[in-house]
Coordinates of C-alpha atoms (C1' of nucleotides) in Angstrom, one line a residue:
Chain E
M1 CA 0.0 -0.1 -0.1
I2 CA 1.1 3.7 -0.4
I3 CA 1.4 6.3 1.2
K4 CA 0.5 10.1 -0.2
P5 CA 3.6 11.8 -0.2
N6 CA 4.1 15.1 1.8
T7 CA 4.8 18.1 -0.5
S8 CA 5.8 20.3 1.3
S9 CA 9.5 17.7 2.7
G10 CA 12.8 19.3 0.1
T11 CA 12.3 15.6 -1.4
P12 CA 10.2 16.0 -5.0
I13 CA 7.0 14.1 -5.0
Y14 CA 8.4 11.8 -7.7
V15 CA 11.9 10.4 -5.5
Q16 CA 8.9 9.6 -2.2
L17 CA 7.2 7.2 -4.9
K18 CA 10.1 6.0 -6.0
D19 CA 12.1 5.0 -2.7
Q20 CA 8.4 3.7 -1.2
I21 CA 7.7 1.4 -4.9
K22 CA 11.1 0.7 -4.8
H23 CA 10.8 -0.2 -1.3
A24 CA 7.6 -2.6 -1.4
I25 CA 9.5 -4.4 -4.1
E26 CA 12.2 -5.6 -1.2
T27 CA 10.2 -6.6 0.9
G28 CA 8.1 -8.4 -0.5
A29 CA 5.1 -6.2 -0.9
L30 CA 5.1 -6.3 -4.6
R31 CA 6.0 -9.1 -6.8
P32 CA 7.1 -9.8 -9.4
G33 CA 4.9 -9.6 -11.7
E34 CA 2.3 -8.4 -10.1
Q35 CA 0.2 -5.5 -11.4
L36 CA 0.8 -2.1 -10.3
P37 CA -2.4 0.6 -10.3
G38 CA -3.0 2.9 -12.8
M39 CA -0.6 5.9 -13.3
R40 CA -4.0 8.1 -13.3
K41 CA -6.2 5.2 -10.6
L42 CA -2.3 6.0 -8.3
A43 CA -2.2 9.6 -9.0
E44 CA -6.2 10.4 -7.9
E45 CA -5.5 8.8 -4.6
L46 CA -2.4 10.3 -3.7
V47 CA -3.4 13.3 -5.4
I48 CA -0.8 13.9 -7.1
N49 CA -0.4 14.8 -11.1
P50 CA -1.2 12.1 -12.8
N51 CA 2.5 12.9 -14.4
T52 CA 4.2 12.2 -11.6
V53 CA 3.2 9.4 -11.7
A54 CA 4.3 9.2 -15.2
R55 CA 7.5 10.0 -14.4
V56 CA 8.4 7.4 -11.5
Y57 CA 7.1 4.8 -13.8
R58 CA 9.5 5.4 -16.1
E59 CA 12.4 5.6 -14.4
L60 CA 11.8 2.9 -12.8
E61 CA 11.4 1.0 -16.2
Q62 CA 14.4 2.3 -16.7
E63 CA 16.5 0.8 -14.2
G64 CA 14.6 -2.3 -14.7
V65 CA 12.9 -3.2 -11.1
I66 CA 9.2 -2.6 -13.5
E67 CA 8.4 -3.2 -16.6
L68 CA 6.1 -0.7 -19.0
R69 CA 3.4 -2.6 -21.0
Q70 CA 1.7 0.1 -23.4
G71 CA -2.3 -0.2 -23.2
S72 CA -2.0 -2.9 -20.2
G73 CA -0.4 -2.0 -17.6
A74 CA 2.5 -1.2 -15.3
F75 CA 4.2 -4.1 -13.6
V76 CA 7.3 -5.2 -11.6
A77 CA 9.6 -7.3 -13.7
E78 CA 9.9 -10.9 -13.5
Q79 CA 13.7 -9.9 -12.9
A80 CA 13.8 -7.3 -10.3
K81 CA 17.0 -7.0 -8.6
G82 CA 16.0 -7.6 -5.7
S83 CA 12.8 -8.9 -4.5
A84 CA 11.8 -9.6 -1.0
R85 CA 14.9 -9.7 0.0
A86 CA 15.2 -11.3 3.1
D87 CA 17.6 -9.2 4.8
I88 CA 16.2 -6.3 4.6
L89 CA 12.7 -8.9 5.9
R90 CA 15.1 -9.3 9.3
A91 CA 16.1 -6.0 8.8
R92 CA 12.4 -4.8 9.3
P93 CA 11.2 -5.2 12.8
L94 CA 15.3 -4.1 14.6
V95 CA 14.8 -0.9 13.1
K96 CA 11.2 -0.8 14.0
A97 CA 11.8 -1.7 17.4
L98 CA 14.2 0.9 17.5
L99 CA 12.4 4.0 16.1
V100 CA 9.3 2.5 18.8
K101 CA 12.6 3.1 21.9
L102 CA 13.1 6.8 20.1
L103 CA 9.8 7.7 20.1
H104 CA 8.8 6.9 23.8
M105 CA 12.4 8.3 24.6
G106 CA 10.9 11.6 23.3
L107 CA 13.0 12.1 20.4
G108 CA 10.4 14.2 17.4
E109 CA 10.6 13.0 14.0
E110 CA 12.8 15.2 12.9
E111 CA 15.2 15.0 14.9
I112 CA 15.1 11.2 14.2
R113 CA 15.9 11.4 11.0
R114 CA 19.0 14.0 11.0
L115 CA 20.8 11.5 14.2
F116 CA 20.1 8.8 12.3
E117 CA 21.2 10.5 8.1
A118 CA 24.2 12.0 10.2
E119 CA 24.9 8.7 11.6
L120 CA 25.1 6.8 8.3
I121 CA 27.2 9.0 7.1
A122 CA 29.3 8.6 9.1
A123 CA 29.4 4.4 9.0
R124 CA 29.9 5.5 5.2
A125 CA 33.0 7.4 5.8
E126 CA 34.3 4.8 8.8
N127 CA 33.6 1.7 6.7
N128 CA 35.5 3.4 3.3
T129 CA 38.6 4.9 6.2
Q130 CA 38.4 1.1 7.3
A131 CA 38.3 -0.2 3.2
S132 CA 41.2 1.9 2.4
R133 CA 43.6 0.4 5.1
K134 CA 43.1 -2.5 4.0
Chain K
M1 CA 32.6 19.2 11.4
I2 CA 30.7 19.1 8.9
I3 CA 29.9 17.2 4.8
K4 CA 29.7 18.1 2.0
P5 CA 26.2 17.5 0.8
N6 CA 26.0 15.0 -2.0
T7 CA 24.7 16.9 -5.0
S8 CA 22.8 13.7 -6.7
S9 CA 20.5 12.9 -3.9
G10 CA 16.8 14.6 -4.8
T11 CA 17.2 16.2 -1.8
P12 CA 18.1 19.9 -2.1
I13 CA 21.6 21.1 -0.3
Y14 CA 20.2 24.0 1.2
V15 CA 18.3 21.0 3.4
Q16 CA 21.0 18.9 3.7
L17 CA 22.8 21.6 5.5
K18 CA 20.5 23.3 7.2
D19 CA 19.7 19.0 9.0
Q20 CA 23.2 19.2 9.8
I21 CA 23.9 22.4 11.6
K22 CA 20.6 21.7 14.1
H23 CA 21.5 17.7 14.2
A24 CA 25.1 19.6 15.6
I25 CA 23.6 21.3 17.8
E26 CA 21.1 18.4 19.0
T27 CA 24.2 16.7 19.8
G28 CA 26.2 19.3 21.2
A29 CA 28.5 19.7 18.8
L30 CA 27.6 23.3 18.4
R31 CA 27.4 24.5 21.3
P32 CA 25.5 27.6 22.4
G33 CA 27.1 31.1 21.3
E34 CA 29.9 28.4 19.9
Q35 CA 30.6 30.8 16.1
L36 CA 30.2 29.1 13.1
P37 CA 32.0 29.0 10.4
G38 CA 32.1 32.3 8.0
M39 CA 30.0 31.4 5.1
R40 CA 32.7 32.0 2.3
K41 CA 35.4 29.5 4.1
L42 CA 33.0 27.3 4.7
A43 CA 30.7 27.6 1.0
E44 CA 34.2 27.0 -0.8
E45 CA 34.9 23.7 2.4
L46 CA 31.8 21.9 1.0
V47 CA 32.6 23.3 -2.9
I48 CA 29.2 24.6 -2.7
N49 CA 27.8 29.2 -3.6
P50 CA 27.8 30.8 -1.1
N51 CA 24.1 32.3 -1.4
T52 CA 23.2 28.4 -0.9
V53 CA 25.2 28.9 2.6
A54 CA 24.3 32.5 3.1
R55 CA 20.3 31.6 2.5
V56 CA 20.5 28.4 5.1
Y57 CA 22.1 31.3 8.1
R58 CA 19.1 33.6 6.8
E59 CA 16.6 30.5 7.7
L60 CA 18.5 29.4 10.8
E61 CA 18.3 33.6 12.2
Q62 CA 14.8 32.9 11.6
E63 CA 13.9 30.4 13.1
G64 CA 15.8 31.0 16.0
V65 CA 18.3 28.2 15.8
I66 CA 21.8 30.4 15.3
E67 CA 22.4 34.5 15.3
L68 CA 22.9 37.3 12.9
R69 CA 25.8 39.8 14.3
Q70 CA 27.8 42.0 11.7
G71 CA 30.3 42.1 10.6
S72 CA 31.3 39.6 13.7
G73 CA 29.7 36.3 11.8
A74 CA 27.1 33.6 12.7
F75 CA 26.4 32.0 16.3
V76 CA 24.2 29.4 17.9
A77 CA 21.4 30.8 19.8
E78 CA 21.7 31.2 23.5
Q79 CA 18.2 30.2 23.8
A80 CA 19.1 27.8 20.5
K81 CA 15.5 25.4 21.2
G82 CA 17.3 22.1 21.5
S83 CA 20.9 22.4 21.9
A84 CA 22.8 19.9 23.8
R85 CA 19.7 17.5 23.7
A86 CA 20.8 14.2 26.3
D87 CA 17.7 12.2 25.0
I88 CA 20.0 12.5 21.8
L89 CA 23.1 11.5 23.3
R90 CA 21.5 8.3 24.8
A91 CA 20.1 7.7 20.8
R92 CA 23.2 8.2 19.5
P93 CA 25.1 5.1 20.4
L94 CA 22.0 2.9 19.4
V95 CA 21.5 4.7 15.8
K96 CA 24.4 3.1 15.4
A97 CA 24.7 0.1 16.5
L98 CA 21.4 -1.2 14.1
L99 CA 23.0 0.7 11.9
V100 CA 26.7 -1.4 11.9
K101 CA 24.3 -4.1 11.7
L102 CA 22.4 -3.3 9.1
L103 CA 25.2 -3.3 7.3
H104 CA 27.4 -6.0 7.5
M105 CA 23.8 -8.1 7.0
G106 CA 24.6 -6.3 3.6
L107 CA 22.0 -3.3 3.5
G108 CA 22.9 -1.0 1.6
E109 CA 23.0 2.1 2.4
E110 CA 20.3 3.2 0.0
E111 CA 17.8 0.1 0.7
I112 CA 18.9 1.4 4.9
R113 CA 17.3 4.5 4.0
R114 CA 13.8 3.5 2.4
L115 CA 13.4 0.8 5.3
F116 CA 13.7 3.6 7.7
E117 CA 11.8 5.8 5.8
A118 CA 9.1 3.4 5.8
E119 CA 8.8 2.0 9.2
L120 CA 9.8 6.2 10.6
I121 CA 6.1 6.7 8.3
A122 CA 4.3 2.9 9.8
A123 CA 5.0 4.3 13.5
R124 CA 3.9 6.9 12.9
A125 CA 0.5 6.3 11.7
E126 CA 0.1 3.5 14.1
N127 CA 0.6 6.8 17.5
N128 CA -2.0 8.9 15.5
T129 CA -3.9 5.9 15.3
Q130 CA -3.4 4.8 19.3
A131 CA -3.6 8.5 19.7
S132 CA -7.3 9.5 17.6
R133 CA -9.0 6.9 19.8
K134 CA -7.6 7.7 23.6
Chain N
M1 CA 9.2 -11.7 -45.2
I2 CA 7.9 -9.5 -42.1
I3 CA 10.3 -9.1 -39.3
K4 CA 9.2 -8.4 -35.7
P5 CA 9.0 -4.7 -34.8
N6 CA 11.3 -3.3 -32.9
T7 CA 9.1 -2.7 -29.6
S8 CA 12.1 -0.5 -27.7
S9 CA 12.4 1.7 -30.3
G10 CA 10.8 4.6 -29.7
T11 CA 9.1 4.2 -33.7
P12 CA 5.7 3.1 -32.9
I13 CA 5.4 -0.1 -34.1
Y14 CA 2.6 0.0 -36.3
V15 CA 4.6 2.6 -38.3
Q16 CA 7.5 -0.1 -38.2
L17 CA 4.8 -2.5 -39.7
K18 CA 3.4 -0.7 -43.0
D19 CA 7.1 0.8 -43.1
Q20 CA 8.4 -2.5 -44.0
I21 CA 5.1 -3.5 -45.8
K22 CA 5.4 -0.7 -48.4
H23 CA 9.4 -1.2 -48.7
A24 CA 8.0 -5.3 -49.4
I25 CA 6.1 -3.8 -51.9
E26 CA 9.1 -2.0 -54.5
T27 CA 11.2 -4.6 -54.4
G28 CA 9.1 -6.7 -55.2
A29 CA 9.1 -8.9 -52.5
L30 CA 5.0 -9.0 -52.2
R31 CA 4.2 -8.4 -56.1
P32 CA 1.0 -6.7 -57.1
G33 CA -2.6 -9.0 -57.0
E34 CA -0.7 -10.9 -53.7
Q35 CA -2.1 -11.9 -50.7
L36 CA -0.5 -10.7 -47.5
P37 CA -1.6 -12.6 -44.6
G38 CA -4.2 -12.4 -42.6
M39 CA -4.3 -9.4 -39.9
R40 CA -4.3 -12.7 -37.0
K41 CA -1.7 -14.7 -38.0
L42 CA 0.4 -11.7 -38.2
A43 CA -0.7 -10.2 -35.5
E44 CA 0.9 -13.8 -33.9
E45 CA 3.7 -14.1 -35.5
L46 CA 5.1 -10.5 -35.0
V47 CA 3.3 -11.1 -30.9
I48 CA 1.9 -8.1 -31.6
N49 CA -1.8 -7.1 -31.5
P50 CA -4.2 -8.0 -34.1
N51 CA -6.1 -4.3 -33.5
T52 CA -1.9 -2.9 -34.8
V53 CA -2.4 -5.0 -37.8
A54 CA -5.9 -4.0 -38.7
R55 CA -5.5 -0.5 -38.4
V56 CA -2.0 -0.6 -40.9
Y57 CA -3.9 -2.6 -43.1
R58 CA -5.9 0.1 -43.2
E59 CA -4.3 3.2 -43.2
L60 CA -2.3 0.6 -45.7
E61 CA -5.5 0.4 -47.8
Q62 CA -6.1 3.6 -47.4
E63 CA -3.0 5.0 -49.3
G64 CA -4.1 2.5 -52.1
V65 CA -1.4 0.7 -51.6
I66 CA -3.5 -2.8 -50.4
E67 CA -7.0 -3.9 -50.7
L68 CA -9.3 -5.8 -48.7
R69 CA -11.5 -7.3 -49.4
Q70 CA -14.6 -8.1 -47.6
G71 CA -14.1 -12.2 -46.2
S72 CA -11.1 -13.5 -48.7
G73 CA -8.4 -10.9 -46.9
A74 CA -5.9 -8.1 -48.2
F75 CA -3.9 -7.6 -51.1
V76 CA -1.3 -6.2 -52.5
A77 CA -3.1 -3.7 -55.5
E78 CA -3.1 -3.8 -58.5
Q79 CA -2.4 -0.5 -59.2
A80 CA 0.2 0.4 -56.3
K81 CA 2.4 2.9 -56.6
G82 CA 6.0 2.1 -56.7
S83 CA 5.6 -1.9 -57.2
A84 CA 9.4 -4.0 -57.8
R85 CA 11.0 -0.1 -58.4
A86 CA 13.8 -0.7 -60.4
D87 CA 15.7 1.8 -59.0
I88 CA 14.6 1.2 -55.3
L89 CA 16.6 -2.4 -57.1
R90 CA 19.6 -1.7 -58.0
A91 CA 20.5 1.2 -55.3
R92 CA 19.6 -2.4 -53.1
P93 CA 23.0 -3.4 -53.2
L94 CA 24.8 -0.4 -52.7
V95 CA 23.4 0.3 -49.3
K96 CA 23.5 -3.4 -48.2
A97 CA 27.4 -2.7 -49.1
L98 CA 27.8 0.1 -46.9
L99 CA 26.5 -1.4 -44.6
V100 CA 28.8 -3.7 -44.0
K101 CA 31.6 -1.5 -44.9
L102 CA 30.2 0.4 -41.7
L103 CA 29.5 -2.0 -39.3
H104 CA 33.1 -3.3 -40.3
M105 CA 34.8 -0.9 -39.2
G106 CA 33.0 -0.8 -35.6
L107 CA 29.9 1.5 -35.6
G108 CA 26.6 0.1 -33.8
E109 CA 24.1 0.0 -35.3
E110 CA 22.2 2.9 -33.5
E111 CA 25.5 5.2 -34.3
I112 CA 24.8 4.5 -38.2
R113 CA 20.7 4.8 -37.9
R114 CA 21.8 8.5 -36.5
L115 CA 24.8 9.8 -38.5
F116 CA 22.5 8.0 -41.8
E117 CA 19.4 10.5 -40.9
A118 CA 21.7 13.3 -39.6
E119 CA 23.1 13.0 -43.2
L120 CA 19.5 12.6 -45.0
I121 CA 18.5 15.4 -42.8
A122 CA 21.9 17.3 -44.5
A123 CA 21.2 16.6 -47.9
R124 CA 17.9 17.4 -47.8
A125 CA 18.4 21.0 -46.9
E126 CA 20.8 21.1 -49.9
N127 CA 19.3 19.7 -52.3
N128 CA 16.1 22.8 -51.3
T129 CA 19.2 25.6 -51.2
Q130 CA 20.4 24.2 -55.3
A131 CA 16.0 23.9 -55.4
S132 CA 15.8 28.3 -54.2
R133 CA 18.8 29.2 -55.7
K134 CA 17.9 27.3 -59.7
Chain B
M1 CA 23.5 22.7 -35.6
I2 CA 20.7 21.6 -34.0
I3 CA 17.4 21.3 -36.6
K4 CA 14.5 21.4 -35.7
P5 CA 12.4 17.8 -34.8
N6 CA 10.2 17.0 -37.5
T7 CA 6.2 17.4 -35.2
S8 CA 4.8 14.5 -37.6
S9 CA 7.3 11.1 -38.7
G10 CA 6.5 8.9 -35.3
T11 CA 9.3 9.6 -33.8
P12 CA 9.0 11.5 -30.7
I13 CA 10.1 14.6 -31.2
Y14 CA 12.1 14.2 -27.9
V15 CA 14.5 11.1 -29.5
Q16 CA 15.7 13.0 -32.1
L17 CA 16.5 15.4 -30.3
K18 CA 18.4 13.9 -28.1
D19 CA 19.6 11.6 -31.7
Q20 CA 21.0 14.5 -33.0
I21 CA 22.9 15.6 -29.4
K22 CA 24.8 12.5 -29.3
H23 CA 24.8 12.1 -32.9
A24 CA 26.8 16.0 -33.4
I25 CA 29.0 14.6 -29.4
E26 CA 30.2 11.7 -32.0
T27 CA 31.0 13.5 -35.0
G28 CA 33.2 16.3 -32.9
A29 CA 30.3 19.6 -32.8
L30 CA 29.7 19.1 -29.3
R31 CA 33.7 18.9 -27.4
P32 CA 33.5 17.1 -24.0
G33 CA 33.1 20.5 -21.6
E34 CA 31.3 22.1 -24.2
Q35 CA 27.6 23.9 -23.0
L36 CA 24.8 23.0 -25.0
P37 CA 22.4 25.9 -25.5
G38 CA 19.9 26.5 -22.2
M39 CA 16.4 24.2 -22.7
R40 CA 14.6 27.3 -22.9
K41 CA 16.6 29.4 -25.3
L42 CA 16.4 25.6 -27.3
A43 CA 13.2 25.2 -27.3
E44 CA 12.1 28.2 -28.6
E45 CA 14.9 28.1 -31.6
L46 CA 13.3 24.3 -31.9
V47 CA 9.7 25.8 -31.4
I48 CA 8.6 23.0 -29.4
N49 CA 7.8 22.7 -25.6
P50 CA 10.7 23.3 -22.9
N51 CA 10.0 20.2 -21.0
T52 CA 10.5 18.3 -23.8
V53 CA 14.2 19.7 -24.1
A54 CA 14.1 19.5 -19.7
R55 CA 12.7 15.2 -20.6
V56 CA 15.7 15.3 -23.8
Y57 CA 19.0 17.0 -21.3
R58 CA 17.7 14.3 -18.3
E59 CA 17.8 11.5 -20.4
L60 CA 21.3 12.4 -21.8
E61 CA 22.0 13.1 -18.5
Q62 CA 21.4 10.0 -17.2
E63 CA 23.0 8.1 -19.3
G64 CA 26.5 9.7 -18.8
V65 CA 26.5 12.4 -22.0
I66 CA 26.6 15.4 -20.6
E67 CA 25.6 16.5 -17.1
L68 CA 23.5 19.0 -16.0
R69 CA 24.2 21.9 -13.0
Q70 CA 22.3 23.7 -11.8
G71 CA 21.9 27.2 -11.9
S72 CA 25.1 26.9 -14.3
G73 CA 24.2 24.9 -17.5
A74 CA 24.1 21.7 -19.3
F75 CA 27.4 20.2 -20.4
V76 CA 28.6 17.7 -23.3
A77 CA 30.3 15.2 -19.7
E78 CA 33.8 15.1 -20.0
Q79 CA 33.7 11.3 -20.5
A80 CA 31.0 11.6 -23.1
K81 CA 31.6 8.1 -23.9
G82 CA 31.5 8.0 -27.6
S83 CA 33.1 11.3 -28.6
A84 CA 34.9 12.5 -31.6
R85 CA 35.0 9.2 -32.7
A86 CA 37.6 9.2 -35.7
D87 CA 35.4 6.1 -37.6
I88 CA 32.5 8.0 -37.4
L89 CA 34.4 10.5 -39.2
R90 CA 35.4 8.5 -41.9
A91 CA 31.9 7.6 -42.4
R92 CA 30.5 10.5 -42.9
P93 CA 31.6 10.8 -46.4
L94 CA 31.0 7.7 -47.5
V95 CA 27.2 7.8 -46.3
K96 CA 27.2 11.4 -47.8
A97 CA 28.3 10.3 -50.8
L98 CA 26.1 7.5 -50.8
L99 CA 22.6 9.4 -50.4
V100 CA 23.9 12.3 -52.7
K101 CA 23.7 8.9 -55.5
L102 CA 20.2 7.9 -53.7
L103 CA 18.5 10.7 -54.4
H104 CA 19.3 11.2 -58.1
M105 CA 18.8 7.3 -59.0
G106 CA 15.3 9.1 -58.1
L107 CA 14.5 8.3 -54.9
G108 CA 12.3 9.8 -52.1
E109 CA 13.5 11.3 -48.8
E110 CA 11.5 8.5 -47.4
E111 CA 11.7 5.5 -49.9
I112 CA 15.3 5.7 -48.9
R113 CA 14.6 5.1 -44.9
R114 CA 12.3 1.7 -46.1
L115 CA 15.0 0.5 -48.0
F116 CA 18.6 1.3 -45.5
E117 CA 15.4 0.2 -42.4
A118 CA 15.8 -2.7 -43.4
E119 CA 18.6 -3.3 -44.7
L120 CA 19.9 -2.7 -41.6
I121 CA 18.5 -5.3 -40.4
A122 CA 18.8 -7.6 -42.8
A123 CA 22.4 -6.7 -41.5
R124 CA 21.9 -7.5 -37.7
A125 CA 20.7 -10.5 -38.7
E126 CA 23.3 -12.0 -41.1
N127 CA 25.5 -11.1 -38.1
N128 CA 23.7 -13.2 -36.0
T129 CA 23.5 -15.7 -37.5
Q130 CA 27.5 -15.9 -38.5
A131 CA 28.3 -15.1 -34.7
S132 CA 25.6 -18.2 -33.9
R133 CA 27.7 -20.1 -35.8
K134 CA 30.9 -20.0 -34.9
Chain C
dG1 C1' -9.1 2.4 -20.6
dT2 C1' -4.0 1.7 -20.5
dG3 C1' 0.6 3.8 -21.3
dG4 C1' 3.2 7.7 -24.3
dT5 C1' 4.0 12.3 -26.1
dC6 C1' 3.5 17.5 -26.2
dT7 C1' 2.3 21.8 -24.3
dA8 C1' 2.0 25.7 -21.5
dG9 C1' 2.7 27.8 -17.4
dA10 C1' 3.6 28.6 -13.0
dC11 C1' 7.1 28.5 -8.9
dC12 C1' 11.1 26.8 -7.0
dA13 C1' 16.6 25.4 -6.1
dC14 C1' 21.1 27.6 -7.4
dT15 C1' 24.9 30.0 -9.2
Chain M
dG1 C1' 19.1 33.1 -16.0
dT2 C1' 19.8 28.0 -14.9
dG3 C1' 18.0 23.9 -14.2
dG4 C1' 14.1 20.9 -11.1
dT5 C1' 9.5 19.7 -9.6
dC6 C1' 5.0 20.4 -10.3
dT7 C1' 0.5 21.2 -12.6
dA8 C1' -3.2 21.1 -15.6
dG9 C1' -5.4 18.8 -19.8
dA10 C1' -5.3 17.7 -24.7
dC11 C1' -4.4 14.4 -27.4
dC12 C1' -2.6 9.6 -30.4
dA13 C1' -0.9 5.1 -29.8
dC14 C1' -2.0 0.8 -28.3
dC15 C1' -4.0 -3.4 -25.7

DNA sequence: GTGGTCTAGACCACT
DNA sequence: GTGGTCTAGACCACC
């Protein structure tokens, strides 16, 4: 199930939508061969412009994640690279548990995002350092 | 220490920079009264346009997070709302530990971001449901 | 013999198919009075929608290239304008020779198409210039 | 120099434009690092919509052919794959000579296109056959 | 009815 | 003034 992208979050709508769909495929919520909602229908549901959905679908096709078949619809590619990834499914409850904890500690959503992003960058930097040391 | 914003991530540079500064204040890396790097110097360091930095500083001042003193520079506001938040400092190692774990499980950076964002939205939705039930 | 149109080339299927049939007539591969393959059969062979073939036949009839006889099928028009054109038959080996040469020089198919199209436009422009000078 | 795409040729405007730009780079008419015309300016020149040019530039960037720099413009990528290809430059006069010949033989532009396309497909088929025999 | 292209025009991000 | 996103709406291609 796709959530309405946040219109006032800096991140473009089409990026948010793309990420949601990729994530749905990674978790197996959308399975290879399954049909995606029609462009117009989805646009109406999310209260965004059909062209924006069209762009998302076009780019996802270009990345090999979905297939667009003229006249018949959009489908999750049979060969979609990261479909129903076991590691992501195992990771999910861990992430959820942590988020619940942080929210109970009184952190706000935006603060969590900032903290998370900062640590992600830091972790990447450390990995790179280790890698270049090897 | 401020990291070069990612130019090709969809999220605008100035949003990334603002978030980084806010986060530095929340963790106490930047303390009330402390001087921020000069706009030109920072712009040069991050290889971005000075106007972009100017915009960030201007907006942060408007939000009451920093103070711009004509001729002498930018300073973290004495009254900065969330300075050196204890809860965030306690949260930080938890986040870091989880990220390290996820990376070791083989998740990519983008996949982690998508997973995290999806769970954050889900958590918010649950909270709202609970709240409206009360 | 008709080749499966390229689904991912930008050019619509029905245009490709029309062009192929016209070309077959111009080279004499299809002769006036000769019967074209049945719509359903052709659609099946090319793995495209029968409606697409129907459209092609309809438009070709409108252009006077073929005749549709209710119940008995489609036939190359007796009066088909450019049937078995001698000049095109003479031109064919020249084109083929050049293409073989270009491919051996290491040019890719798309590069050849772009080069060819560009030179065709240039040639037309020159002709127009000459014509308007006269 | 970029020519106005043919609005009524079946092939979408944006595909034609993309091909023209790629070809200009392949022939060295556009060199790595060189700035492309602004989106709006080019759109005005070609009498097409700026969004169409935007799409072309975006896709070319995605293919690594050009670089888009916010606020400063579009530039041919320094690493553009097929810049000023010697083989294409050598091929050009051969193609031109043949086209002039065909036009003098009385062939029309569309007939030449069809002939060329058919022979290109045939040549590809032959190559594949040879390849699979090896 | 599905996707595909194109236009027109507004407003934002960035140099 | 450059590119970037989004909206609105028309018309075509294809199933």
